[in-house]
Amino acid sequence: MSQSIRRIVLASRPVGPPKPANFRLEEVPMPEVPNDHVLLETIYLSLDPYMRGRMSDAKSYVDPIAIDDVMVGATVSRIKQSRNLNWKEGDIVVGSSGWQTHAISDGSDLRGIDPHAAPMSTGLGVLGMTGFSAYAGLRNIGRPKPRETVVVAAASGAVGSVVGQLARIDGARIGIAGGAEKCAFVKNELGFDAAIDHCDPDFAQQLAEACPDGIDVYFENVGGAVWDAVLPLLNNFGRVPLCGTISHYNDEALGPPSVDRLPASIKVIQQKSITVRGFMNVEFIAQHTTFLEEAAGWVADGMLKYREDIVDGLDNAPTAFIGLLEGRNFGKLIVRV
Amino acid sequence: MSQSIRRIVLASRPVGPPKPANFRLEEVPMPEVPNDHVLLETIYLSLDPYMRGRMSDAKSYVDPIAIDDVMVGATVSRIKQSRNLNWKEGDIVVGSSGWQTHAISDGSDLRGIDPHAAPMSTGLGVLGMTGFSAYAGLRNIGRPKPRETVVVAAASGAVGSVVGQLARIDGARIGIAGGAEKCAFVKNELGFDAAIDHCDPDFAQQLAEACPDGIDVYFENVGGAVWDAVLPLLNNFGRVPLCGTISHYNDEALGPPSVDRLPASIKVIQQKSITVRGFMNVEFIAQHTTFLEEAAGWVADGMLKYREDIVDGLDNAPTAFIGLLEGRNFGKLIVRV
């Protein structure tokens, strides 16, 4: 193999929103494939908000990406060369090659997918980790009961779109807060009961009107103003699965003087016996096989719809990722490498 | 009966800290005892922070106290006259007569106690609802495992003192944040591993040093600066039973411009998969009998110690209650009526 690998590494840690200069495109020689390993050729790369966290050196479950290391990320790849008995050339797998055209794997992080059952890109979205985040948070923490009201922010996004549809499959009513022009998609395509634009000045009032019985489950993956509108509507024993707060991922520290919203939030949580529970889907990984079986069935039946926003070319990954943090994508953001 | 009832009613809703003028002492004629009812003579009245919430008309589980209605509260009473087959004159009961010298009850809210088993005032504290709040929150939400670190604020108080001792009974290590001169009591009398004074300027650093393995359970009943010191120390999968936020009970609305602490809190809760769970003990009332059995045994064994701050005279209840919200009591605050 005379080819080289093209890859994007973390050049520097962002302060506030990531800039193109925080990334560096490199070309390195294609390595030899060690015994028991495979060479993967990346077809699709998933771009997800959690990557912003990995670019910082804040404490979390997982270590930050080191400077000069390849950006992490889930991928769909073709096995280009195999020296591992479990995999053969041409197999399509979901793995974690990161932001690069090729990678070596010992196979332990790979999961084979059938490219004829569903478009292979779904292995990164509705049938991938974002779909599983929605499933895990809703099933384990949100636990909507029939006729309860479930609200999800970023409703057209990779996680939010699945949350709302799963809530519908569970038989629960759904009130929704989504992005501007995305509301029609959320309501008409995804079949949510209501879609509310958080850019509207009277957003909070619209949300209250759409939720006459209050809110039982708020799936939080945005933060900011949506939280403030949801808080007074939460019912006693409400559940708030906390999947992420994309609106704050670029915050570096406590902001400029403003109003401290914490005491009011804590007071509501206490007085209404609310559960606020942060989670990452790895905690519930034992349910992953069940999720894949169920979700694949729903996708095949048309019960679970999805929308992907596919960007061409690895070189465009940094710009696409920066846009993701600003909400510029429309559906699950994927790079066709 | 020619006697009259003396009682304290809610004269007006407080704005900020309650003032004596928000209360009014009244004298009303002693009513006739209806068939199947009893007349109760109040011996002890419990004063608790939750009463501040009931004085406001904010939404909660329970309705606010109406203007001109008697202030609510748990009481230990003697049955003075009985027209109910289940109770006889002289029986000692825990009930909910509120801030008054006498009350009529149909018996459904009464629980008999044996005044020889433990001092009858304990029915309002360590063997009453505050003890049960500690038990319910720790057993159902905090769930400390052996060798985990449990931190509780207001550690010398009615709830906090029981939380810490229950954590010790469960075999867990205990780091503690308490009030100024109360620290010695918390450490020496109650047997906590550490007692830290939240008035000390280097409080946060002392807390960090006392919790070298981080914090697994933070029993929140204070709010404010203690929360900020605890937050960075919370471990992955930490649990925060939210029993109250006494430091904010007098807040009327969002305060003056300051730093918004909410985004940073939400971020930590999400990144560390923390559970924050508000609760009131009524939710777990099915466990009350078990609690009473267990706790009475621990009190008898000396495993569970308590301190009461007893004020004489119903007239002094408003001032004592105002002081409670400022942390001026030392132990469970009780009025000897």
XYZ file of C-alpha atoms in Angstrom:
674
model
C 0.000 0.000 0.000
C 1.606 3.191 -1.070
C -1.264 5.380 0.084
C -1.093 7.719 3.020
C -3.606 8.483 5.715
C -5.223 11.918 5.873
C -6.313 12.908 9.353
C -7.382 15.890 11.415
C -5.675 16.403 14.749
C -6.307 18.752 17.660
C -3.830 21.598 17.088
C -4.797 23.620 20.157
C -7.540 23.760 22.773
C -10.336 26.166 21.899
C -11.175 29.097 24.145
C -14.896 29.608 23.623
C -16.199 28.486 20.217
C -13.716 26.293 18.300
C -12.010 27.972 15.350
C -10.521 26.351 12.251
C -7.047 27.017 13.691
C -7.773 24.575 16.532
C -7.643 21.775 13.952
C -4.812 20.666 11.652
C -5.032 18.438 8.593
C -2.118 16.050 8.349
C -0.927 13.360 5.981
C 0.980 10.414 7.425
C 2.233 7.203 5.842
C -0.099 4.213 5.809
C 1.104 1.856 8.571
C 1.647 -1.875 8.265
C -1.266 -3.938 9.592
C -0.085 -5.881 12.681
C -1.066 -9.494 13.222
C -4.687 -9.952 14.437
C -5.534 -6.418 13.306
C -7.525 -4.914 10.445
C -7.104 -1.821 8.285
C -10.267 0.274 8.139
C -11.196 2.698 5.388
C -13.560 5.383 6.676
C -16.796 5.875 4.761
C -18.731 8.066 7.206
C -17.633 10.058 10.246
C -20.112 11.157 12.911
C -19.844 14.704 14.272
C -21.352 15.155 17.733
C -21.507 17.912 20.345
C -19.701 15.804 22.976
C -16.511 16.255 20.960
C -16.364 19.859 22.171
C -15.933 18.498 25.694
C -13.117 16.198 24.639
C -11.246 19.183 23.122
C -11.061 20.784 26.585
C -9.139 19.371 29.483
C -12.096 19.530 31.887
C -12.639 16.462 34.062
C -15.166 13.886 32.873
C -15.539 10.121 32.520
C -13.111 10.135 29.650
C -9.755 11.716 29.067
C -9.458 14.782 26.883
C -7.932 14.433 23.431
C -4.212 15.183 23.673
C -2.789 17.992 21.577
C -1.603 16.576 18.208
C -3.827 13.512 18.630
C -6.450 12.598 16.059
C -9.919 13.989 16.835
C -12.111 11.202 18.173
C -15.355 10.125 16.569
C -17.575 7.222 15.623
C -17.204 5.987 12.060
C -18.652 3.603 9.525
C -15.814 1.889 7.720
C -15.052 -0.846 5.204
C -12.502 -3.487 6.183
C -9.797 -2.856 3.633
C -7.350 -5.467 4.835
C -7.807 -8.101 7.515
C -5.328 -10.079 9.535
C -8.036 -10.845 12.100
C -10.071 -14.069 11.857
C -13.315 -12.343 12.909
C -13.371 -9.890 10.039
C -12.964 -10.186 6.293
C -12.234 -7.667 3.577
C -15.322 -5.736 2.521
C -17.162 -6.068 5.826
C -18.934 -2.880 6.880
C -18.423 -1.943 10.523
C -19.226 0.760 13.019
C -16.099 1.697 14.925
C -14.292 4.656 16.385
C -11.580 5.560 13.895
C -11.918 9.295 14.515
C -11.370 12.066 12.015
C -9.210 10.184 9.530
C -9.410 8.302 6.268
C -7.959 5.062 7.603
C -7.276 3.428 10.928
C -5.884 0.236 12.404
C -8.054 -1.740 14.831
C -7.696 -4.972 16.757
C -11.403 -5.511 16.142
C -12.512 -5.156 19.738
C -14.266 -1.832 19.112
C -16.003 -2.909 15.897
C -19.615 -3.875 15.325
C -20.613 -5.315 11.965
C -23.658 -3.832 10.224
C -25.690 -5.079 7.288
C -25.587 -2.316 4.664
C -28.693 -3.789 2.984
C -30.908 -3.604 6.097
C -30.661 0.186 6.389
C -28.427 2.877 4.859
C -25.070 2.384 6.507
C -24.933 6.005 7.711
C -27.776 5.205 10.122
C -25.218 3.254 12.156
C -23.966 6.655 13.322
C -27.356 8.233 14.017
C -30.753 6.729 14.521
C -29.232 3.231 14.842
C -26.048 4.519 16.421
C -24.927 6.236 19.562
C -27.147 9.298 19.239
C -30.229 7.109 18.851
C -29.059 5.083 21.808
C -28.568 8.229 23.929
C -32.186 9.135 23.283
C -33.352 5.604 24.076
C -31.231 5.208 27.208
C -32.181 8.568 28.674
C -35.860 8.210 27.947
C -36.211 4.593 29.042
C -34.114 4.771 32.183
C -34.587 8.312 33.431
C -37.484 9.983 31.630
C -39.766 6.912 31.754
C -42.807 8.628 30.248
C -46.127 7.065 31.122
C -49.012 7.079 28.666
C -50.639 10.508 28.337
C -47.756 12.273 30.027
C -46.203 15.301 28.346
C -42.647 14.941 27.086
C -40.719 17.999 25.934
C -37.428 17.798 24.104
C -35.228 20.622 22.885
C -33.256 20.482 19.622
C -36.138 18.361 18.406
C -34.933 18.094 14.830
C -31.475 17.002 15.919
C -29.925 13.571 16.124
C -30.927 12.895 19.725
C -34.015 15.075 20.026
C -35.745 13.620 16.984
C -35.439 10.130 18.406
C -36.535 11.199 21.896
C -39.777 12.653 20.582
C -40.552 9.695 18.378
C -39.822 7.181 21.124
C -42.137 9.132 23.396
C -44.807 8.802 20.726
C -44.171 5.070 20.384
C -44.603 4.813 24.157
C -48.009 6.367 23.741
C -47.189 9.643 25.479
C -48.311 13.087 24.359
C -45.513 15.284 23.151
C -44.925 19.001 23.429
C -41.837 20.147 21.594
C -39.371 22.999 21.480
C -37.406 23.020 18.250
C -35.283 25.333 16.100
C -36.683 27.934 13.701
C -37.464 26.477 10.256
C -37.086 23.009 11.666
C -40.449 23.120 13.404
C -42.410 22.083 10.342
C -40.210 19.029 9.937
C -40.606 18.107 13.579
C -44.368 18.375 13.463
C -45.157 17.140 9.967
C -42.438 14.572 9.320
C -41.652 13.300 12.792
C -45.261 13.478 13.951
C -44.776 15.434 17.175
C -47.946 16.909 18.669
C -46.483 20.378 18.676
C -43.301 22.116 17.599
C -42.352 25.444 19.090
C -39.636 27.766 17.838
C -37.324 28.835 20.634
C -36.333 31.868 18.579
C -39.839 33.314 18.846
C -40.037 36.141 21.381
C -43.142 34.622 22.966
C -41.592 31.151 23.038
C -42.267 30.582 26.744
C -45.940 31.459 26.369
C -46.310 29.209 23.324
C -44.740 26.366 25.270
C -47.128 26.884 28.180
C -50.088 26.840 25.807
C -48.854 23.660 24.137
C -48.524 21.954 27.529
C -51.838 22.599 29.300
C -51.199 19.666 31.661
C -47.652 20.748 32.468
C -44.470 18.860 31.611
C -43.644 15.421 33.031
C -40.404 14.733 31.176
C -38.013 17.336 29.858
C -35.165 15.808 27.897
C -32.470 18.457 28.233
C -29.830 18.704 25.559
C -29.653 22.428 25.024
C -29.662 24.482 28.216
C -30.113 28.223 28.295
C -33.459 29.861 27.639
C -35.314 26.602 27.014
C -34.626 25.514 30.588
C -36.108 28.746 31.937
C -39.302 28.249 29.934
C -39.640 24.614 30.960
C -38.960 25.071 34.680
C -42.273 26.665 35.729
C -44.205 24.081 33.708
C -42.661 20.995 35.304
C -45.126 18.789 37.162
C -44.581 17.189 40.555
C -42.265 14.173 40.209
C -41.091 15.417 36.801
C -37.966 13.831 35.310
C -35.185 15.683 33.521
C -32.691 13.419 31.726
C -29.698 15.661 31.166
C -27.990 14.569 27.998
C -26.053 17.696 27.272
C -26.194 21.456 27.281
C -24.933 22.374 23.851
C -25.705 26.052 24.383
C -23.036 26.127 27.071
C -20.360 23.908 25.552
C -18.403 26.935 24.460
C -18.621 28.676 27.849
C -15.176 28.981 29.323
C -16.118 30.140 32.794
C -18.864 31.902 34.679
C -20.082 34.599 32.348
C -20.430 38.337 32.868
C -22.639 39.659 35.671
C -26.195 38.538 35.131
C -28.955 37.025 37.200
C -28.139 33.895 39.203
C -30.711 31.373 37.997
C -29.483 28.556 40.232
C -31.492 29.238 43.423
C -34.803 29.413 41.552
C -34.014 26.162 39.724
C -33.046 24.352 42.901
C -36.184 25.606 44.627
C -38.441 24.225 41.898
C -36.561 20.913 41.844
C -37.038 20.619 45.594
C -40.621 21.794 45.850
C -41.863 19.627 42.992
C -39.770 16.534 43.778
C -38.124 16.736 40.368
C -35.367 14.331 39.328
C -32.531 15.904 37.345
C -30.159 13.194 36.194
C -27.086 13.628 34.046
C -26.104 10.633 31.977
C -23.909 9.339 29.203
C -25.165 6.419 27.205
C -22.200 4.196 28.115
C -23.780 3.764 31.539
C -26.615 1.831 29.931
C -24.541 -0.070 27.384
C -26.059 -3.375 28.536
C -29.265 -2.265 26.793
C -27.550 -1.568 23.481
C -28.445 -4.860 21.794
C -32.105 -4.517 22.758
C -32.067 -0.964 21.475
C -30.616 -2.012 18.120
C -33.228 -4.728 17.676
C -36.135 -2.501 18.625
C -34.959 0.572 16.752
C -34.132 -1.343 13.576
C -37.684 -2.681 13.600
C -39.168 0.780 14.081
C -37.013 2.236 11.306
C -38.059 -0.592 8.949
C -41.734 0.002 9.836
C -41.441 3.748 9.279
C -42.317 4.316 12.936
C -38.961 5.930 13.589
C -37.892 8.514 11.012
C -34.599 10.277 10.770
C -32.921 13.023 8.857
C -29.230 13.216 8.104
C -27.176 16.249 7.188
C -24.300 14.851 5.141
C -21.189 16.924 4.421
C -18.708 15.805 1.784
C -15.003 15.487 2.477
C -12.896 15.127 5.611
C -11.424 18.597 5.022
C -14.837 20.089 5.737
C -15.233 18.377 9.100
C -13.927 21.298 11.223
C -16.271 23.836 9.627
C -19.199 21.442 9.876
C -18.418 20.768 13.533
C -18.204 24.491 14.340
C -21.606 24.901 12.676
C -23.049 22.016 14.686
C -22.314 23.870 17.928
C -24.223 26.852 16.498
C -27.214 24.722 15.463
C -26.552 25.179 11.730
C -26.994 21.477 10.890
C -30.430 20.055 10.148
C -30.532 16.434 11.273
C -27.730 14.092 12.280
C -24.458 15.595 11.053
C -22.267 13.113 9.186
C -19.155 13.567 7.055
C -18.841 11.414 3.952
C -15.098 10.846 4.111
C -65.061 24.174 79.478
C -64.834 27.873 79.970
C -61.290 28.079 78.631
C -60.407 29.714 75.354
C -57.931 28.650 72.670
C -54.858 30.788 72.059
C -53.554 30.514 68.541
C -51.221 32.197 66.069
C -52.567 32.907 62.596
C -50.969 34.113 59.374
C -51.727 37.850 59.353
C -49.994 38.624 56.050
C -47.628 36.933 53.592
C -43.985 37.787 54.208
C -41.896 39.506 51.568
C -38.380 38.256 52.220
C -37.684 37.204 55.818
C -40.844 36.862 57.941
C -41.409 39.615 60.480
C -43.400 39.491 63.723
C -46.150 41.490 61.982
C -46.804 38.565 59.626
C -48.211 36.688 62.631
C -51.142 37.504 64.913
C -51.942 36.006 68.299
C -55.643 35.400 68.772
C -57.892 34.088 71.473
C -61.048 32.244 70.435
C -63.658 30.363 72.451
C -63.079 26.686 73.102
C -65.351 24.769 70.703
C -67.651 21.872 71.598
C -66.157 18.475 70.770
C -68.225 16.850 67.987
C -69.175 13.212 68.108
C -66.263 10.839 67.157
C -63.768 13.655 67.747
C -61.202 14.456 70.420
C -60.005 17.682 72.004
C -56.226 17.972 72.013
C -54.136 20.057 74.373
C -50.824 21.001 72.794
C -47.696 20.150 74.750
C -45.011 20.678 72.104
C -45.090 22.414 68.728
C -42.485 21.702 66.072
C -41.027 24.637 64.129
C -39.614 23.695 60.738
C -38.232 25.539 57.714
C -40.910 24.152 55.379
C -43.415 26.451 57.115
C -41.811 29.393 55.326
C -42.962 27.854 52.040
C -46.505 27.420 53.305
C -46.630 31.134 54.200
C -46.131 32.025 50.524
C -48.606 31.263 47.804
C -46.058 29.546 45.564
C -47.153 26.275 43.979
C -46.162 23.066 45.707
C -47.659 19.712 46.703
C -49.660 21.365 49.363
C -51.803 24.468 49.504
C -50.489 27.617 51.147
C -51.862 28.655 54.510
C -54.728 31.061 53.944
C -54.551 34.518 55.464
C -56.145 34.449 58.942
C -55.730 30.670 59.155
C -53.791 29.054 61.971
C -50.131 28.420 61.176
C -49.619 24.721 60.441
C -47.267 22.503 62.382
C -46.716 19.092 63.909
C -47.516 18.820 67.605
C -47.322 16.505 70.555
C -50.598 16.717 72.461
C -52.506 15.176 75.330
C -56.050 13.982 74.688
C -58.039 16.279 76.950
C -61.478 15.019 76.039
C -62.424 12.072 73.868
C -65.640 11.245 72.053
C -63.703 8.848 69.806
C -63.491 5.130 70.693
C -59.875 4.858 69.546
C -58.514 7.413 72.006
C -58.902 7.993 75.709
C -58.220 10.977 77.913
C -54.570 11.327 78.817
C -53.221 9.569 75.712
C -50.160 11.259 74.237
C -50.277 11.680 70.463
C -48.324 13.189 67.610
C -50.663 15.199 65.426
C -50.863 18.358 63.408
C -52.686 20.889 65.548
C -50.607 23.816 64.334
C -49.648 26.886 66.325
C -52.357 26.756 68.964
C -52.988 25.590 72.484
C -55.885 23.280 71.633
C -57.374 21.649 68.583
C -60.195 19.341 67.570
C -59.321 16.180 65.608
C -61.291 13.258 64.224
C -58.306 11.097 65.159
C -57.282 10.224 61.592
C -54.103 12.355 61.785
C -53.032 11.120 65.208
C -50.337 8.633 66.144
C -50.022 7.504 69.722
C -46.610 7.569 71.365
C -45.366 6.024 74.551
C -43.995 8.879 76.693
C -41.986 6.383 78.735
C -40.073 4.935 75.777
C -38.439 8.252 74.874
C -39.025 11.900 75.807
C -42.246 12.844 74.088
C -40.620 15.810 72.293
C -38.617 13.329 70.199
C -41.867 12.584 68.375
C -41.345 15.902 66.600
C -37.652 15.488 65.851
C -35.443 12.462 65.778
C -38.482 10.145 65.955
C -40.696 12.531 64.019
C -40.955 14.029 60.591
C -37.509 15.624 60.523
C -35.890 12.301 61.407
C -38.011 10.659 58.764
C -36.992 13.248 56.146
C -33.375 12.362 56.805
C -34.111 8.649 56.654
C -36.289 8.820 53.526
C -33.873 10.991 51.564
C -30.809 9.009 52.532
C -32.302 5.545 52.060
C -34.175 6.222 48.820
C -32.089 8.829 47.044
C -28.683 9.134 48.668
C -28.195 5.368 49.142
C -24.651 5.598 50.486
C -22.537 2.504 50.042
C -19.931 1.501 52.604
C -16.831 3.698 52.417
C -18.545 6.354 50.351
C -18.357 9.976 51.445
C -21.587 11.614 52.581
C -21.710 15.363 53.132
C -24.596 17.114 54.816
C -25.072 20.799 55.466
C -26.717 22.181 58.625
C -25.211 19.155 60.305
C -26.254 20.105 63.813
C -29.856 20.676 62.734
C -32.879 18.456 63.035
C -32.482 16.792 59.641
C -28.734 17.107 59.137
C -27.814 15.516 62.451
C -29.842 12.429 61.610
C -28.509 12.240 58.036
C -24.935 12.119 59.246
C -25.605 9.569 61.963
C -27.597 7.332 59.621
C -24.715 7.497 57.170
C -22.431 6.344 59.981
C -24.807 3.515 60.889
C -24.720 2.456 57.241
C -20.967 2.195 57.559
C -20.169 5.080 55.239
C -17.471 7.679 55.822
C -18.787 11.123 56.548
C -17.511 14.551 55.656
C -19.525 17.361 57.133
C -20.264 21.033 56.653
C -21.846 22.557 59.750
C -22.430 25.900 61.389
C -19.802 27.833 63.335
C -19.732 26.828 67.043
C -21.845 23.798 66.228
C -18.934 21.962 64.661
C -17.608 20.625 67.926
C -21.011 19.135 68.739
C -21.255 17.559 65.302
C -17.851 15.982 65.561
C -17.610 15.107 69.236
C -21.213 14.361 70.173
C -22.650 13.056 66.920
C -19.481 11.254 65.897
C -19.079 12.627 62.398
C -15.663 12.097 60.831
C -15.235 15.787 60.171
C -17.100 19.017 60.819
C -16.356 22.074 58.736
C -17.521 25.596 59.479
C -19.119 27.187 56.439
C -18.397 30.611 57.926
C -14.652 30.067 57.573
C -13.193 31.974 54.633
C -11.327 28.882 53.427
C -14.370 26.652 53.890
C -14.202 25.227 50.345
C -10.591 24.247 50.739
C -11.230 22.638 54.131
C -14.078 20.658 52.616
C -11.873 19.456 49.766
C -9.207 18.359 52.240
C -11.791 16.516 54.347
C -13.038 14.657 51.271
C -9.913 13.310 49.571
C -11.999 10.720 47.692
C -14.597 13.237 46.555
C -18.247 13.315 47.564
C -20.704 10.552 46.694
C -23.788 11.851 48.474
C -24.554 15.469 49.228
C -27.689 15.866 51.297
C -28.765 19.397 50.416
C -30.810 21.346 52.896
C -29.103 24.701 52.777
C -28.231 25.923 49.303
C -26.001 28.897 48.639
C -22.274 28.783 49.162
C -22.225 25.188 50.395
C -23.506 23.999 47.017
C -20.686 25.829 45.232
C -18.080 24.174 47.427
C -19.608 20.721 47.025
C -20.131 20.832 43.265
C -16.516 20.416 42.112
C -16.003 17.579 44.623
C -18.927 15.426 43.495
C -17.945 12.035 42.121
C -19.342 10.381 39.007
C -22.806 9.004 39.722
C -23.092 11.168 42.843
C -26.523 11.588 44.420
C -27.964 14.834 45.763
C -31.167 14.409 47.805
C -32.659 17.890 47.837
C -34.557 18.292 51.070
C -34.641 22.044 51.191
C -32.668 25.177 50.537
C -33.172 27.147 53.695
C -30.722 29.821 52.624
C -33.107 30.732 49.806
C -36.470 30.390 51.528
C -36.657 34.117 52.016
C -35.709 34.928 48.405
C -38.629 36.631 46.746
C -37.389 36.610 43.162
C -34.197 36.468 41.153
C -31.709 38.546 43.063
C -29.645 41.515 41.970
C -27.193 41.128 39.100
C -24.608 38.534 39.990
C -23.013 35.546 38.344
C -25.366 32.960 36.853
C -24.339 29.726 38.577
C -26.883 27.561 36.784
C -24.939 26.646 33.608
C -21.899 25.472 35.568
C -24.094 23.379 37.870
C -25.962 21.788 34.987
C -22.691 21.034 33.238
C -21.281 19.196 36.237
C -24.534 17.284 36.762
C -24.437 16.190 33.133
C -20.753 15.406 32.840
C -20.601 13.409 36.066
C -23.988 11.674 35.701
C -25.173 13.187 38.968
C -28.708 12.644 40.246
C -30.326 15.706 41.832
C -33.655 14.736 43.318
C -36.053 16.952 45.218
C -38.294 15.192 47.706
C -40.709 15.614 50.555
C -40.969 12.812 53.067
C -44.685 12.194 52.385
C -43.649 10.505 49.165
C -42.060 7.724 51.184
C -44.678 7.535 53.912
C -45.022 3.770 53.372
C -41.605 3.448 55.064
C -42.645 5.422 58.142
C -43.394 2.449 60.364
C -40.085 0.802 59.552
C -38.331 4.082 60.235
C -39.959 4.428 63.645
C -38.996 0.902 64.640
C -35.410 1.245 63.477
C -34.886 4.767 64.762
C -36.412 4.057 68.192
C -33.970 1.168 68.540
C -31.005 3.343 67.580
C -32.054 6.100 69.973
C -32.429 3.575 72.795
C -28.970 2.135 72.013
C -27.370 5.568 71.927
C -26.478 5.022 68.267
C -28.641 7.951 67.212
C -28.207 11.099 69.275
C -30.225 14.271 69.095
C -30.288 17.752 70.454
C -33.372 19.841 70.961
C -33.644 23.597 71.255
C -36.767 24.147 73.348
C -38.429 27.546 73.550
C -41.061 28.244 76.203
C -44.468 29.669 75.342
C -46.587 29.858 72.206
C -46.141 33.646 72.127
C -42.459 33.144 71.381
C -43.066 30.903 68.359
C -42.869 33.702 65.717
C -39.520 34.988 66.999
C -38.155 31.467 67.314
C -39.286 30.659 63.765
C -37.676 33.818 62.361
C -34.457 32.792 64.114
C -34.671 29.281 62.675
C -34.518 30.677 59.147
C -31.357 32.531 60.158
C -29.765 29.426 61.686
C -29.980 30.782 65.240
C -31.376 27.547 66.704
C -29.046 24.766 67.874
C -30.765 21.417 67.359
C -34.383 20.609 66.612
C -36.464 23.694 67.391
C -39.518 22.950 69.528
C -41.943 25.212 71.395
C -43.179 24.076 74.798
C -46.738 25.361 74.535
